[in-house]
CSV table of C-alpha atoms in Angstrom, one decimal:
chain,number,residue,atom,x,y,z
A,1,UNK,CA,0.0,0.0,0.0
A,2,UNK,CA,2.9,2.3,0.8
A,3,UNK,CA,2.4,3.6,-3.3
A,4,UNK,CA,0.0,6.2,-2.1
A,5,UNK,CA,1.0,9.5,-3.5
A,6,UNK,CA,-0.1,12.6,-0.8
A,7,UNK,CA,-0.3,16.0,-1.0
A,8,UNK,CA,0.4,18.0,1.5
A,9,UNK,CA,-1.9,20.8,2.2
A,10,UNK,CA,-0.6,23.8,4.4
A,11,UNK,CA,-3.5,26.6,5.9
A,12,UNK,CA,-0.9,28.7,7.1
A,13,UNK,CA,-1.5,31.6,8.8
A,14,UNK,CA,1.3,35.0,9.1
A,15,UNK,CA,4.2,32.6,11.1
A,16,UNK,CA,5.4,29.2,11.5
A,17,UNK,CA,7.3,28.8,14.3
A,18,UNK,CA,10.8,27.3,13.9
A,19,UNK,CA,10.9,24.2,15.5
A,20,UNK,CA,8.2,23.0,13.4
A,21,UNK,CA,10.0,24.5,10.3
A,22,UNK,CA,13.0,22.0,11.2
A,23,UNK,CA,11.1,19.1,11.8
A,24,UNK,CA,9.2,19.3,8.8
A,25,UNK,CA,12.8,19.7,6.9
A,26,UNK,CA,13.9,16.5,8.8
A,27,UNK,CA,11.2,14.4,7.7
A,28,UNK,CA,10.5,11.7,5.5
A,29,UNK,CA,8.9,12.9,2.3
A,30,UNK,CA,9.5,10.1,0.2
A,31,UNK,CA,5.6,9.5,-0.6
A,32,UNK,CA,4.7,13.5,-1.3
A,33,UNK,CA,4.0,13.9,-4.8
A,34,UNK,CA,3.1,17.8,-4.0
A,35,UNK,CA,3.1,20.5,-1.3
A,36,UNK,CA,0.4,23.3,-1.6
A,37,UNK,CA,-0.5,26.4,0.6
A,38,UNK,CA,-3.0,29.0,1.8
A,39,UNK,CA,-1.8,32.0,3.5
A,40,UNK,CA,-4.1,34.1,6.5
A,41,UNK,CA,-7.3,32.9,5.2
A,42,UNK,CA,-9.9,31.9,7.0
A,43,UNK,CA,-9.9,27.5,7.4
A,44,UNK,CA,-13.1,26.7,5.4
A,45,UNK,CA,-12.3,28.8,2.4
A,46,UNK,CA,-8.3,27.5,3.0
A,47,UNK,CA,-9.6,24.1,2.8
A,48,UNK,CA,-11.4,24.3,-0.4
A,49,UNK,CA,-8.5,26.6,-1.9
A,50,UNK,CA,-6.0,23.8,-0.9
A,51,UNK,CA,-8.4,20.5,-1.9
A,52,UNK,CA,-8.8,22.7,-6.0
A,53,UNK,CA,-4.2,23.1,-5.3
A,54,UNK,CA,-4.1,19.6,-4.7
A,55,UNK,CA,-6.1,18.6,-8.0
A,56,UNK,CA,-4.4,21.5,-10.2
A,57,UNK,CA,-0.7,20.1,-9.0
A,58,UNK,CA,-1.2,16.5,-8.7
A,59,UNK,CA,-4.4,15.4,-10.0
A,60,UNK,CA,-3.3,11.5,-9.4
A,61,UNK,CA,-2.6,12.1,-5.6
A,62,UNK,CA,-4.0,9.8,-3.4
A,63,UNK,CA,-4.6,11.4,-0.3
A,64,UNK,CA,-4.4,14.8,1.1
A,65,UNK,CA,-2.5,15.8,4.4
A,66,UNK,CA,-3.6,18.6,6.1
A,67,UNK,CA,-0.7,19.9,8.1
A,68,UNK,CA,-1.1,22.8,10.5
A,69,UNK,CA,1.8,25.0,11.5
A,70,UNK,CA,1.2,24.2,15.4
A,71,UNK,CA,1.4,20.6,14.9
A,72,UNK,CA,4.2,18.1,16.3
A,73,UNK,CA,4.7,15.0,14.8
A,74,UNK,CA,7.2,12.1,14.2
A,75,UNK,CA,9.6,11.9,11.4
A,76,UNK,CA,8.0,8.9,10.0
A,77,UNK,CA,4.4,10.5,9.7
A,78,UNK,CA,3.8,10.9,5.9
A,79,UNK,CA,5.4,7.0,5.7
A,80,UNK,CA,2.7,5.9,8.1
A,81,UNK,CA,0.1,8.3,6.4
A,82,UNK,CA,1.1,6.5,2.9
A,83,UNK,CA,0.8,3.2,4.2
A,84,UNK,CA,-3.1,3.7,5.7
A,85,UNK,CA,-5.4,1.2,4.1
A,86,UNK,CA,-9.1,1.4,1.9
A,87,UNK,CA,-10.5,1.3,5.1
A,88,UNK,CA,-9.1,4.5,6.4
A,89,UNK,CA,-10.6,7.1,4.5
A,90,UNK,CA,-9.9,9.8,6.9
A,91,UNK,CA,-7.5,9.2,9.5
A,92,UNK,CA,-6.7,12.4,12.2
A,93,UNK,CA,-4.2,12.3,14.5
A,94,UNK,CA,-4.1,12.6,18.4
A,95,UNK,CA,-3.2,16.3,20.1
A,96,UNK,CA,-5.1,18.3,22.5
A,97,UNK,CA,-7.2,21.3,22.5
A,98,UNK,CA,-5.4,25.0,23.5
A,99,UNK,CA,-7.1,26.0,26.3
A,100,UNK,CA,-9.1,24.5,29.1
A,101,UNK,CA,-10.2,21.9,29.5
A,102,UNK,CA,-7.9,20.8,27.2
A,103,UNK,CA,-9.7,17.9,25.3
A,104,UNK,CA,-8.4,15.7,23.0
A,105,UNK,CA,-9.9,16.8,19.4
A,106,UNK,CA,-11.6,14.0,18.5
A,107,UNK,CA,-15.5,13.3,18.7
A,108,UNK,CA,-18.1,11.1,19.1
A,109,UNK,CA,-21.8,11.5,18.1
A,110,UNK,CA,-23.4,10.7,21.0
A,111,UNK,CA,-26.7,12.9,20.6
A,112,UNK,CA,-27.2,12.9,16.6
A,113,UNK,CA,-26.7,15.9,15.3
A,114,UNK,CA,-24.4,16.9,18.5
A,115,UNK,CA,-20.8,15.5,18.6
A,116,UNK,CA,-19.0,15.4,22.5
A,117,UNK,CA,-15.5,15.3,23.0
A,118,UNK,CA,-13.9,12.1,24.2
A,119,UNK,CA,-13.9,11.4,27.7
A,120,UNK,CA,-10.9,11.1,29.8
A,121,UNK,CA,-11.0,7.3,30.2
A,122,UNK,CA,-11.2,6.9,26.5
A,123,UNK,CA,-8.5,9.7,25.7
A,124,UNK,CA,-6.3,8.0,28.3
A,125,UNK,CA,-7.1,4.6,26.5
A,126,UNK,CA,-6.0,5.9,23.6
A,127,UNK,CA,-3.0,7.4,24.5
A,128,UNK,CA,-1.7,4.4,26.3
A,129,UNK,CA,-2.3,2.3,23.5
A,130,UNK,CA,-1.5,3.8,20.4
A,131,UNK,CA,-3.5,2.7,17.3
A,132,UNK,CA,-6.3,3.5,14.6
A,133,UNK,CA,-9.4,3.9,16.3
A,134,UNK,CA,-12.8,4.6,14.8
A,135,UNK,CA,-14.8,8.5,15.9
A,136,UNK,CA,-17.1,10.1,14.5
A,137,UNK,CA,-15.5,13.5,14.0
A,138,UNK,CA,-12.1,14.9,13.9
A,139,UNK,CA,-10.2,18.3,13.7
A,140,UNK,CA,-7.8,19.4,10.7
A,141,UNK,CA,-4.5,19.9,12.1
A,142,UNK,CA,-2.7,17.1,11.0
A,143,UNK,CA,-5.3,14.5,9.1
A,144,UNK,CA,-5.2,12.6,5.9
A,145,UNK,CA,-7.7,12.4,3.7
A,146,UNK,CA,-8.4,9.4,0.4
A,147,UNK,CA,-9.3,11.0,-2.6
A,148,UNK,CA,-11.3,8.4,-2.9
């Protein structure tokens, strides 16, 4: 599966900080086929600027990567990201809301059409033991979407 070519898709805002300019540098791009960007624009109209990039630069990509500037993540993301199955058609990635009380941004629709956060015993779960697990709603800052 690890043929998967991804576009990365950057919302950037006015600064990127410089520890996430490095790691970026540092990692393992072997399965980007393209790199597009928005700059200061609002995230809705970013993301559908950045999904029309991705099909203008690389209409045969296989999956977008939305990357945020605020994100941390390991060297071997995009290899992981380009190894994801069929039956992860959009896969988001662990981290925690800014301010208090801090949940993890991922949600389950417990009360359709309402979503709730995670509780703590499942955050902790996942945390503890890292895997792909199934939600019903997801945040943007680092999540990879099949074209498909």
């Amino acid at each position: 599966m690890s043929e998967q070519k991804l576009v990365l898709a950057f919302p950037l805002y006015r600064t990127v900080p410089v520890g996430w300019f490095f790691n970026y540098l540092q990692a393992d791009k072997t399965h980007v086929a393209a790199q597009v960007g928005t700059e200061a624009m609002y995230l809705p109209m970013a993301m559908q600027q950045l999904v029309e990039l991705a099909y203008e630069h690389r209409p045969d990509f296989d999956r977008i990567v939305i990357v945020e500037h605020d994100m941390e993540f390991p060297l071997d993301v995009f290899e992981r990201i380009a190894n994801y199955g069929p039956e992860h058609d959009i896969v988001g990635s662990v981290y925690f809301k800014h301010d208090y009380p801090h949940h993890v941004m991922a949600w389950m629709q417990v009360d359709p059409p309402r979503f709730s956060p995670l509780t703590a015993e499942v955050t902790k779960e996942l945390v503890e033991n890292p895997a792909l697990y199934e939600v019903d709603g997801v945040a943007m800052g680092l999540t990879s979407i099949s074209r498909r």
